[in-house]
Coordinates of C-alpha atoms in Angstrom, one line a residue:
Chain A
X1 CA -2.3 -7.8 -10.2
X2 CA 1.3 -6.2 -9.1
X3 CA 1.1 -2.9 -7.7
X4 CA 3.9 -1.3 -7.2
X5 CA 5.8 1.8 -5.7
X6 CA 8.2 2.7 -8.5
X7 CA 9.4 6.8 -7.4
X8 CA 9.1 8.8 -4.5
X9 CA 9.5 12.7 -4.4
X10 CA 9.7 15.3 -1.1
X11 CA 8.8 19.0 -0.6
X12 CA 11.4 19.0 2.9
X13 CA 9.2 19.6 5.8
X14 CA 9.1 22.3 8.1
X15 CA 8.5 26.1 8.0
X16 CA 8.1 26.9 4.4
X17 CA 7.2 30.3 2.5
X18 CA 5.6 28.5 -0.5
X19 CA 2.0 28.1 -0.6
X20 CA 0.7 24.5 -0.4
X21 CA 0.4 24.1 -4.4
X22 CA 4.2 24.7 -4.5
X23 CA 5.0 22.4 -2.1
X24 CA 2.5 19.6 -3.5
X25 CA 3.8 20.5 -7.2
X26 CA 7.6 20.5 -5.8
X27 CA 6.9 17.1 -4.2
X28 CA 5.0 15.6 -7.2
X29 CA 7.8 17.3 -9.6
X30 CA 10.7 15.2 -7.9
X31 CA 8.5 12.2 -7.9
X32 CA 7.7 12.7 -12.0
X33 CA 11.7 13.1 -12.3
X34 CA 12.8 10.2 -10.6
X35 CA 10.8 7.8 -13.0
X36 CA 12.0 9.9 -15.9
X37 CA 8.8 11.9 -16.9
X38 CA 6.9 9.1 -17.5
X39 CA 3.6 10.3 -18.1
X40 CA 0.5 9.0 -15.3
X41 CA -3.0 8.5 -16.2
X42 CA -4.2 9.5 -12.6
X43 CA -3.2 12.1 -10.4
X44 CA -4.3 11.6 -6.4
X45 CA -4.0 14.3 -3.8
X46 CA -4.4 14.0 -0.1
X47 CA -5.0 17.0 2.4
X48 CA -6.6 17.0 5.5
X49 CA -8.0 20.8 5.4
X50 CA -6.6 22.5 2.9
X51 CA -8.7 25.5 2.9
X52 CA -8.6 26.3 6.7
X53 CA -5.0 25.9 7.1
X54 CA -3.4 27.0 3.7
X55 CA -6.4 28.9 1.9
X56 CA -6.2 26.9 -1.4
X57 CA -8.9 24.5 -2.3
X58 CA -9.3 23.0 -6.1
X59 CA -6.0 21.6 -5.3
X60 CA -6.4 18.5 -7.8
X61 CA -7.1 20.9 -11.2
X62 CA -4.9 23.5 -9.3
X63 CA -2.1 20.5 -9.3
X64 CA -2.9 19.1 -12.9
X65 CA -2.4 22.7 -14.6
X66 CA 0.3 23.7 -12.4
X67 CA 2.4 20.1 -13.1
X68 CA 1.2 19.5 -16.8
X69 CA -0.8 16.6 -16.3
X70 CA -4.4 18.0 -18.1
X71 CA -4.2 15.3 -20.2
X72 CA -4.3 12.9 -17.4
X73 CA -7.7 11.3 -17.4
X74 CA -8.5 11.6 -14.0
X75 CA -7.7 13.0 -10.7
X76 CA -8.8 12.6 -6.8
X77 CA -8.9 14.2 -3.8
X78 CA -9.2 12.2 -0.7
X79 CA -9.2 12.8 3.0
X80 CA -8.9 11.2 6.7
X81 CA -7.9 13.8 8.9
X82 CA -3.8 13.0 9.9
X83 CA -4.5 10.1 7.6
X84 CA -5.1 11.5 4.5
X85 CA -1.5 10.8 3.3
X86 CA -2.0 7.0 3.6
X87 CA -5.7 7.4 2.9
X88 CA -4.9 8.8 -0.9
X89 CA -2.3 6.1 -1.5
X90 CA -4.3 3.1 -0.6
X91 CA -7.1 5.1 -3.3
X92 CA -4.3 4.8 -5.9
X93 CA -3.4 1.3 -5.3
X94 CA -7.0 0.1 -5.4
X95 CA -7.7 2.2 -8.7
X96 CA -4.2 0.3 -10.4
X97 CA -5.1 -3.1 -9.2
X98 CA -8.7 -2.6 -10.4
X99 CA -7.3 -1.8 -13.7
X100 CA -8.9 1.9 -14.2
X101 CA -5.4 3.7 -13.7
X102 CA -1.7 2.5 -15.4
X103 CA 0.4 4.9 -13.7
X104 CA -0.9 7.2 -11.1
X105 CA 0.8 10.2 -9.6
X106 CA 0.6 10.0 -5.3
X107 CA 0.5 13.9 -3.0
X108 CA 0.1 14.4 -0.3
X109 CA 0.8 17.6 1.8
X110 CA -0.4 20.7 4.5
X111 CA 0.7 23.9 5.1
X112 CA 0.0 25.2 8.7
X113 CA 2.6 27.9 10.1
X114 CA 0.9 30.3 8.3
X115 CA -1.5 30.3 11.0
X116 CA -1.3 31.1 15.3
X117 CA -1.2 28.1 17.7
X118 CA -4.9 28.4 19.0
X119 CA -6.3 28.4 15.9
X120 CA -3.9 25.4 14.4
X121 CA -5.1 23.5 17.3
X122 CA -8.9 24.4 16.5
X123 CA -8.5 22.7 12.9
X124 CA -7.2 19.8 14.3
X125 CA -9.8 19.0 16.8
X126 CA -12.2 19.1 13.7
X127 CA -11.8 15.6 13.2
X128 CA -12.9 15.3 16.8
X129 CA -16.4 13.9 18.1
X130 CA -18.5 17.0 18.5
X131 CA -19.6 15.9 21.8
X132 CA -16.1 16.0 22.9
X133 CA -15.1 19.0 20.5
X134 CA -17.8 21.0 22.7
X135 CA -16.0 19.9 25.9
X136 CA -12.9 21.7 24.9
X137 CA -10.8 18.9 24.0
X138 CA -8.0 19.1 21.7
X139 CA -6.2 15.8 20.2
X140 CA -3.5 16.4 23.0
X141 CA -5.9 16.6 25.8
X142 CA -7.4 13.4 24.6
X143 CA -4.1 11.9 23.9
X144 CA -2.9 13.0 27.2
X145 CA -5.6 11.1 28.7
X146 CA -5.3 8.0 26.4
X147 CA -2.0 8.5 27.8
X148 CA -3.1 8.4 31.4
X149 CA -4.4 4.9 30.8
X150 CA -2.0 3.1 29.3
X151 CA 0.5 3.9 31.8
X152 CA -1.9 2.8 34.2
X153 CA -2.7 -0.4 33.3
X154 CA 0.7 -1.3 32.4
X155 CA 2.6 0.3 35.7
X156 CA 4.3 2.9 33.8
X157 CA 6.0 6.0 34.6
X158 CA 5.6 9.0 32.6
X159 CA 9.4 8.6 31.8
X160 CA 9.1 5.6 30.0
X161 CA 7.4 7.6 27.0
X162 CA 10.8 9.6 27.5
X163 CA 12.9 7.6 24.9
X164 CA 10.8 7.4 21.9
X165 CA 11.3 11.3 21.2
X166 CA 14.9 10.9 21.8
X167 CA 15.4 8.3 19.1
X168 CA 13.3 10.0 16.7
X169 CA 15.1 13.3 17.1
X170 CA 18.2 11.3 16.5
X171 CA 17.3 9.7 13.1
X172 CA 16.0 12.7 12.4
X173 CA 19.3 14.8 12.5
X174 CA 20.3 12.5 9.5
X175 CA 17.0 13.0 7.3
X176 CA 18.0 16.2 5.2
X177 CA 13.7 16.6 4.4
X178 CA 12.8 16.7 8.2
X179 CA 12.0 19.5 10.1
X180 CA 14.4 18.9 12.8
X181 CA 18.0 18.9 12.7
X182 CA 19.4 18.6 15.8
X183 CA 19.1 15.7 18.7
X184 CA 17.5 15.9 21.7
X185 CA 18.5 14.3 25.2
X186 CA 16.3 12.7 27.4
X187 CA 16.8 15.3 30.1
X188 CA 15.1 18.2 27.4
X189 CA 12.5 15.9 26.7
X190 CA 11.9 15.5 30.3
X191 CA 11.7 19.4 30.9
X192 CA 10.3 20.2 28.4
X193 CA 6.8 22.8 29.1
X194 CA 3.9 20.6 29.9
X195 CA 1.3 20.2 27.2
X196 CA -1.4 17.9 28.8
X197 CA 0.4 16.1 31.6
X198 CA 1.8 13.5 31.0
X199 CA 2.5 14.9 27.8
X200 CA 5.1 17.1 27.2
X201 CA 6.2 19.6 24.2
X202 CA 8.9 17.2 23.2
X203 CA 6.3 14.1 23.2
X204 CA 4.1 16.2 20.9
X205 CA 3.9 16.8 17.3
X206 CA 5.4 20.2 15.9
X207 CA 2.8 22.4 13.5
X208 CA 4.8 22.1 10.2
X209 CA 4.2 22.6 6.3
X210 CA 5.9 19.8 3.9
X211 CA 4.4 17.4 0.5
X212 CA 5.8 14.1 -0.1
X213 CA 4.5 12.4 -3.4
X214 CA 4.7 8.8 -5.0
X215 CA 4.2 7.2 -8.6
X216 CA 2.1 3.7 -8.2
X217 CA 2.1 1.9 -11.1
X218 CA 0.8 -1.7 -12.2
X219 CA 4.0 -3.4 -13.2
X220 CA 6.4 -5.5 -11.6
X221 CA 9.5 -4.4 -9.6
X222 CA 11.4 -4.2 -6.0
X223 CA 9.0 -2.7 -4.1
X224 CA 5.7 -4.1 -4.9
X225 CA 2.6 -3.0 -2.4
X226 CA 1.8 -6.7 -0.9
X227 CA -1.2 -5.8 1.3
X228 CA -3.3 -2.8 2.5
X229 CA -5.6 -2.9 5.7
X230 CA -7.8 0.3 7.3
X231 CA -10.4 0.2 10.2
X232 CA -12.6 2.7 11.9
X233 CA -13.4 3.1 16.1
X234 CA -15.9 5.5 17.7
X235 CA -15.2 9.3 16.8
X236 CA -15.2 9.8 21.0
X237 CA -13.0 8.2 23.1
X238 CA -15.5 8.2 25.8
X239 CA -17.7 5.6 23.5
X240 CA -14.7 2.7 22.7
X241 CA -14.3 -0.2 24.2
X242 CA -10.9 0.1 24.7
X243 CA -8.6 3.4 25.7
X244 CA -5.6 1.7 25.8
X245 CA -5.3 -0.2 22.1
X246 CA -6.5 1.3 19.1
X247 CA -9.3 -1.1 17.4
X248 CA -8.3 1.1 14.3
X249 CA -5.1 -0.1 13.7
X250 CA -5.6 -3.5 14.6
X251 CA -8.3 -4.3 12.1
X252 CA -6.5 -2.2 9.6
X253 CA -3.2 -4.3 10.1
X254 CA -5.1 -7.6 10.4
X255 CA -6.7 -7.3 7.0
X256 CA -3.1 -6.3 5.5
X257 CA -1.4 -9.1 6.6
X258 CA -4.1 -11.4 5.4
X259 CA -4.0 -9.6 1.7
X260 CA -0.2 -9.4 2.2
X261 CA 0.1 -13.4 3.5
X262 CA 2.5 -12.9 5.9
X263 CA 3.0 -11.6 9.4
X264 CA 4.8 -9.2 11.7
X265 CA 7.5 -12.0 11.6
X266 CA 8.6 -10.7 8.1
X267 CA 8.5 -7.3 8.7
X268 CA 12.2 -5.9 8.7
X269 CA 11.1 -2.1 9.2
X270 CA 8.3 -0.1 10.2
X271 CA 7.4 3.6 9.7
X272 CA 4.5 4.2 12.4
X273 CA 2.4 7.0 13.3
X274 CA 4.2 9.0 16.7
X275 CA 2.3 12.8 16.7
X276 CA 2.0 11.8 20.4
X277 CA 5.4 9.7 21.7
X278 CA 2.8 7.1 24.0
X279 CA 1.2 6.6 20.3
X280 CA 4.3 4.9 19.1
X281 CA 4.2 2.2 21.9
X282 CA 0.1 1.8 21.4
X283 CA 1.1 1.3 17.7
X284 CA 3.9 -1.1 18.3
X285 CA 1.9 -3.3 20.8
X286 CA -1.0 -2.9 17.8
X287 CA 0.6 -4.1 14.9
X288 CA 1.7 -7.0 17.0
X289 CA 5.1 -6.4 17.5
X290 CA 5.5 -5.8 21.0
X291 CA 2.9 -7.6 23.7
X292 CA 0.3 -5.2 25.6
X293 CA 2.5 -3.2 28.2
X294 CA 6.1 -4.4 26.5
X295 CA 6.9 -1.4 23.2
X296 CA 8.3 0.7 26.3
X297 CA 11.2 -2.0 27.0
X298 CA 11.9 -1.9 23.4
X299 CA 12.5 1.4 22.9
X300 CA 14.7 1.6 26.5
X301 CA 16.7 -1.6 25.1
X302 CA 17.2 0.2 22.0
X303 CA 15.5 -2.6 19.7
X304 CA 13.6 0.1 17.7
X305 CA 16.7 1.7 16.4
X306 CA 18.2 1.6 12.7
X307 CA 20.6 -1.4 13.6
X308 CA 18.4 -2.9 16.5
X309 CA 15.9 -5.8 16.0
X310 CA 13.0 -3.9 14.5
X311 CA 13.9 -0.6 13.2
X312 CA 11.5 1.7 14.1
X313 CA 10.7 5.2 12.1
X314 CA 14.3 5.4 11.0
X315 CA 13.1 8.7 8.8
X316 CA 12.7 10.2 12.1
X317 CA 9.0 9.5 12.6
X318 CA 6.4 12.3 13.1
X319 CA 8.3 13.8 15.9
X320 CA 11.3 14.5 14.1
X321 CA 10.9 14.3 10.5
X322 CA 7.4 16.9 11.5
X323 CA 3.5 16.9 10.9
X324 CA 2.5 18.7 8.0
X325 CA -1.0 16.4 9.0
X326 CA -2.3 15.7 4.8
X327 CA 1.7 14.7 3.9
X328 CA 2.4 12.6 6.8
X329 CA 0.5 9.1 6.3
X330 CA 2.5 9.1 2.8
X331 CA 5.8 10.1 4.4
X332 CA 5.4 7.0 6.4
X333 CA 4.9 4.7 3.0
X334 CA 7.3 6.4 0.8
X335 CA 10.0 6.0 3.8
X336 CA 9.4 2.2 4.0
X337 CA 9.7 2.3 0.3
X338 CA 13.0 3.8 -0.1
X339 CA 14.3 1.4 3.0
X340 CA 12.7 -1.7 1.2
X341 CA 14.4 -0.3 -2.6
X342 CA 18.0 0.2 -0.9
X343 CA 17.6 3.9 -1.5
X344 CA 16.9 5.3 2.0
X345 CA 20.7 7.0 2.2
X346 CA 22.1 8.1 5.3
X347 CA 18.8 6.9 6.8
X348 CA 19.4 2.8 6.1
X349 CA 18.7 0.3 8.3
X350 CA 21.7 -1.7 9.4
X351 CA 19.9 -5.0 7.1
X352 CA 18.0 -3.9 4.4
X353 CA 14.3 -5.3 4.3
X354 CA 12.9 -7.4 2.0
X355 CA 8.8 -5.9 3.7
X356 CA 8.4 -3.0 5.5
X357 CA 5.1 -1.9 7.0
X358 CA 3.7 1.8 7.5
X359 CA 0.8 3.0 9.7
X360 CA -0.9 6.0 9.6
X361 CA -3.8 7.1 12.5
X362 CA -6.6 9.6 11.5
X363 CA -7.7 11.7 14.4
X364 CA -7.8 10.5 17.4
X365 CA -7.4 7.2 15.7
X366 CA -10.4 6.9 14.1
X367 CA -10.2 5.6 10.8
X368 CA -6.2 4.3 10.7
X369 CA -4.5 2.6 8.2
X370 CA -1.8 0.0 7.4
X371 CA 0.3 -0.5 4.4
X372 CA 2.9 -3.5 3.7
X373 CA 5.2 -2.7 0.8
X374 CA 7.9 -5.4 -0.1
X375 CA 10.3 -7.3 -2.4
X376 CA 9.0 -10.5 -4.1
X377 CA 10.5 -13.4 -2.6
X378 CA 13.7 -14.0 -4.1
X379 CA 14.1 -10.8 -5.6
Chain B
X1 CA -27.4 24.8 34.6
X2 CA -29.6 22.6 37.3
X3 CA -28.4 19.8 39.0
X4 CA -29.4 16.6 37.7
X5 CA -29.3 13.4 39.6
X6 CA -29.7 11.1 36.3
X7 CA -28.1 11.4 33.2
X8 CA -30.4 11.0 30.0
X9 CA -28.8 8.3 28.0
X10 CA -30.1 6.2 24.7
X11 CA -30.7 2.2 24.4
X12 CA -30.2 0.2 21.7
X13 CA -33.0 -2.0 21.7
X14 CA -31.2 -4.4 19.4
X15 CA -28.2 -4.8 20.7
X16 CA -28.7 -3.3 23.9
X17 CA -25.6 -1.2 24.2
X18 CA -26.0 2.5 26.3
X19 CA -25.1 5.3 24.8
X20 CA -25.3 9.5 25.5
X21 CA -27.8 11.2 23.6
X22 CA -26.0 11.8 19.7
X23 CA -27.8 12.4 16.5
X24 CA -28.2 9.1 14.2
X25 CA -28.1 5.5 15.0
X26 CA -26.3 3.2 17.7
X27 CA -22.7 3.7 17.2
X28 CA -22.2 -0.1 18.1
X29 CA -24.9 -2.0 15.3
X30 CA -26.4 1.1 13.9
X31 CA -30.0 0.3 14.6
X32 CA -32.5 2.9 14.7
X33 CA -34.4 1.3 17.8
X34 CA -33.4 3.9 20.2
X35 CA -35.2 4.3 23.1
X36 CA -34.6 7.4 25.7
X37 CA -33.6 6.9 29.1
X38 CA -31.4 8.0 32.1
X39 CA -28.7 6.3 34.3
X40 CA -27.7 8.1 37.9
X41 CA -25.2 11.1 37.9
X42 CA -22.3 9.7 39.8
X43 CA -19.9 7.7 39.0
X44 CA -16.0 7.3 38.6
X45 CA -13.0 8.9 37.1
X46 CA -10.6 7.4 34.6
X47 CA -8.6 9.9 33.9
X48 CA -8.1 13.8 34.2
X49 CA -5.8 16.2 32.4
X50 CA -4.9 20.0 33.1
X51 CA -5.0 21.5 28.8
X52 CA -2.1 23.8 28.9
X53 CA -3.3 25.3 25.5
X54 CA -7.3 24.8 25.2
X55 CA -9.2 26.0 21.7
X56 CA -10.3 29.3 21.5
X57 CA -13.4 30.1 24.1
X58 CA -11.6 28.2 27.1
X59 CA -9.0 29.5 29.9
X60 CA -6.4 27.9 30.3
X61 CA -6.3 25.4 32.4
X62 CA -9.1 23.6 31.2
X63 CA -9.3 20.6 33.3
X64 CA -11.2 17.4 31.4
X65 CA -12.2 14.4 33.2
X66 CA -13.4 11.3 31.5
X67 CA -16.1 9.7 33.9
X68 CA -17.5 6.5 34.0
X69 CA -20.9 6.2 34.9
X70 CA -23.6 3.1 35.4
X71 CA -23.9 0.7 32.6
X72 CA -20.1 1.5 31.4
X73 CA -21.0 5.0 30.2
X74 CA -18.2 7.6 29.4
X75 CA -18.1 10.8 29.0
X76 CA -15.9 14.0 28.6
X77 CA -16.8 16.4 31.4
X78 CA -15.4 20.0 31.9
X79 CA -14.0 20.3 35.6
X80 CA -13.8 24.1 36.6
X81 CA -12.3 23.7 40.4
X82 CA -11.0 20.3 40.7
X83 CA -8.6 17.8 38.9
X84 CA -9.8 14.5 40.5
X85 CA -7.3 11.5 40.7
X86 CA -8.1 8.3 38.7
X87 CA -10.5 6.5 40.9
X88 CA -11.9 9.7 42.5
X89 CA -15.9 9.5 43.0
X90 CA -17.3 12.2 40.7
X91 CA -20.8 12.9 40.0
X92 CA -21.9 15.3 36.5
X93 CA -24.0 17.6 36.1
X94 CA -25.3 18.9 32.1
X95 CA -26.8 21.2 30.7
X96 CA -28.1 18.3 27.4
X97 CA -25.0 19.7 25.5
X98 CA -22.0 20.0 27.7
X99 CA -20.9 17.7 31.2
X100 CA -19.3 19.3 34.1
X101 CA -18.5 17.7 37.5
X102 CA -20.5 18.5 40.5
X103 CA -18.8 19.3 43.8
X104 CA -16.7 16.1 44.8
X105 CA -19.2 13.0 45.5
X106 CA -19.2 11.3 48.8
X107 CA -18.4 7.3 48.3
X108 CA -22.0 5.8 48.8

């Protein structure tokens, strides 16, 4: 069965005034326009905590009414914390391959500057072990010492997580849907105020609002979904086997690649998940690009950027393109898809990829996921 | 508060992983032959952080400190005075809900 990616739709990201159903119908509406109106048996929505942050719940029927999808047979909600974005897409793909769905409709989004800082922060550490919760960590003090580690054991200085923010910042400026416009040098990133040493503002996700959508549909076409992977660790840090790798993503890309046949050799882009700048090393290393200790030296030599070896989050990534949390796991997928259609913009890589692969981490990367999205060979 | 010299942990009698004291099954197999037991109080630091912006309920800074104890046990204890180096000696103290460190440990 051919699953494919055939429309994607934005609601731009960053400080909005519209409640989270407008920005998930504003999403969902560009994504029904780009495929002409088409009409979709299934409508899936992805949020991580829509009713704390935004106040709305219901947002499936809330979404069907407000869109004019009632007679679509069926519709979802699913959620995995900063995962629920990728989460809700791999649940669309799995009910087109099974056959149950034709053409589903794909949302994802969050709304979170309506609230103050503290109690943003509170939300998030929700998908937190409680044992951990109770300790007062947040998912930068955890990060932060995650962080700690992996420097560590590799002989790292805190600079070296210095450039990943800086090339974010700098696709970013060309992505007209991301909440930051403007680059950043290495020297603001470097002064920036200290969150959780050795993480700084600049190497931290911003609180943002923002929906992304995508049609899936079982039909051939350019970009065809070609495997999808997700794995679980602990819920505390304090109980893994490993602080310096995240099991989560490497089960989860293990099982795509096998579903996809093929490996990281065939990848030509990657959209990964950065809320934390030292996440986007730990992800490169985990998906098997870069060996344990080495994603550091690619971002310095500038291999991650749209015309280096392996462009790297070339939408500008979580840091720059923000972190509405629900929206972000299908920004990363419907950004490899437009780079894998040719329709990416501005924002194209310097050779256009025939697979691209996006990763999305739940929590404190607990339950993460992979997604490999390509052309058929010889398409 | 008291001082504890042990820490109550759980063992999984099947695959004989340790674990702190959590509501279900062993995180590792999820058996539910769990016996109770204890391992001693000191141990090591990994890794400490200084949380510019803790959650509601804690002063900034909240200091964390992820210890390592006997038997590869980790946990996330609160550090009120001190923000010990990676490699520090450390012993904890809890209350059954919440770790803290005691006052710096001697090296034995």
């Amino acid at each position: 069965v051919t699953v494919r990616v055939s429309a994607t739709g934005w609601a731009r990201f960053g400080k909005r005034s519209e409640p989270l159903d407008e920005l998930m119908a504003e999403a969902g509406s560009a994504a029904l326009e780009a495929v002409g109106r088409k009409s979709v048996d299934h409508l899936f929505v992805g949020a991580m905590a829509a009713g704390p942050f935004a106040g709305v719940e219901s947002l499936t029927a809330r979404l069907a009414d407000r869109l004019g999808l009632i007679e679509s047979t069926a519709g979802f909600r699913v959620e995995a914390a900063s995962a629920s974005g990728a989460a809700v897409f791999h649940a669309a793909v799995l009910a087109v391959a099974a056959g149950v769905a034709d053409r589903a409709l794909v949302i994802a989004g969050e709304r979170m500057t309506g609230l103050p800082t503290p109690e943003v922060t509170r939300i998030l550490a929700q998908s937190l072990a409680p044992s951990e919760a109770r300790a007062g960590a947040t998912l930068p003090a955890l990060a932060a010492i995650l962080t700690q580690r992996y420097l560590a054991r590799h002989e790292l200085p805190p600079s070296a997580l210095d450039a990943v923010p800086v090339q974010f910042r700098a696709a970013a400026a060309k992505n007209p849907v991301a909440q930051f416009q403007k680059p950043v040098s290495v020297e603001e990133v470097a002064a920036s105020r200290p969150v959780a040493l050795p993480l700084r503002l600049l190497h931290c996700a911003a609180i943002s609002d923002g929906a992304v959508a995508a049609i899936v549909e079982r039909s051939q076409g350019e970009v065809e979904v070609l495997g999808i992977g997700e794995g679980f660790d602990a819920l505390a840090i304090a109980d893994r086997a490993e602080l310096t790798s995240f099991r989560a993503t490497r089960v989860a890309a293990q099982r795509a690649y096998e579903r996809a046949h093929l490996t990281r050799r065939e990848v030509g882009v990657v959209e990964l998940h950065d809320a934390f700048a030292p996440f986007a090393l730990i992800d490169l290393e985990d998906l098997g690009f870069a060996g344990p200790g080495e994603a550091a030296g690619w971002f310095a030599r500038g291999w991650t950027r749209p015309d280096g070896r392996l462009p790297v989050n070339p939408s500008g990534g979580i840091l720059g393109r923000g972190h509405p949390v629900g929206a972000s796991g299908l920004a990363a997928v419907a950004s490899v898809a437009e780079q894998v259609r040719g329709g990416a913009g501005a924002l194209a890589v310097a050779r256009r990829p025939r697979v691209g692969l996006a990763q999305s981490i739940g929590g404190i990367a607990s339950h993460n996921f992979v997604t490999i999205l390509g052309r058929p060979e010889g398409a | 508060v008291t001082t504890v010299r042990t820490v109550a942990v759980r063992r999984c009698a099947d695959c004989h992983s340790a674990f702190l004291p959590r509501p279900g099954a062993c995180p590792r197999c999820g058996s539910t032959r769990v016996t109770a037991g204890s391992v001693g109080a000191a141990g090591r630091a990994l890794a400490a952080v200084e949380l510019q912006y803790p959650p509601p309920g804690f002063a900034p800074p909240h200091r964390l400190v992820l210890v390592e104890l006997a038997e590869s046990i980790r946990l996330l204890a609160g550090s009120p005075n001190v923000l010990p180096a990676p490699g520090d000696s450390v012993a904890v103290r809890t209350d059954g809900e919440r770790y803290w460190l005691d006052d710096p440990a001697r090296a034995e």
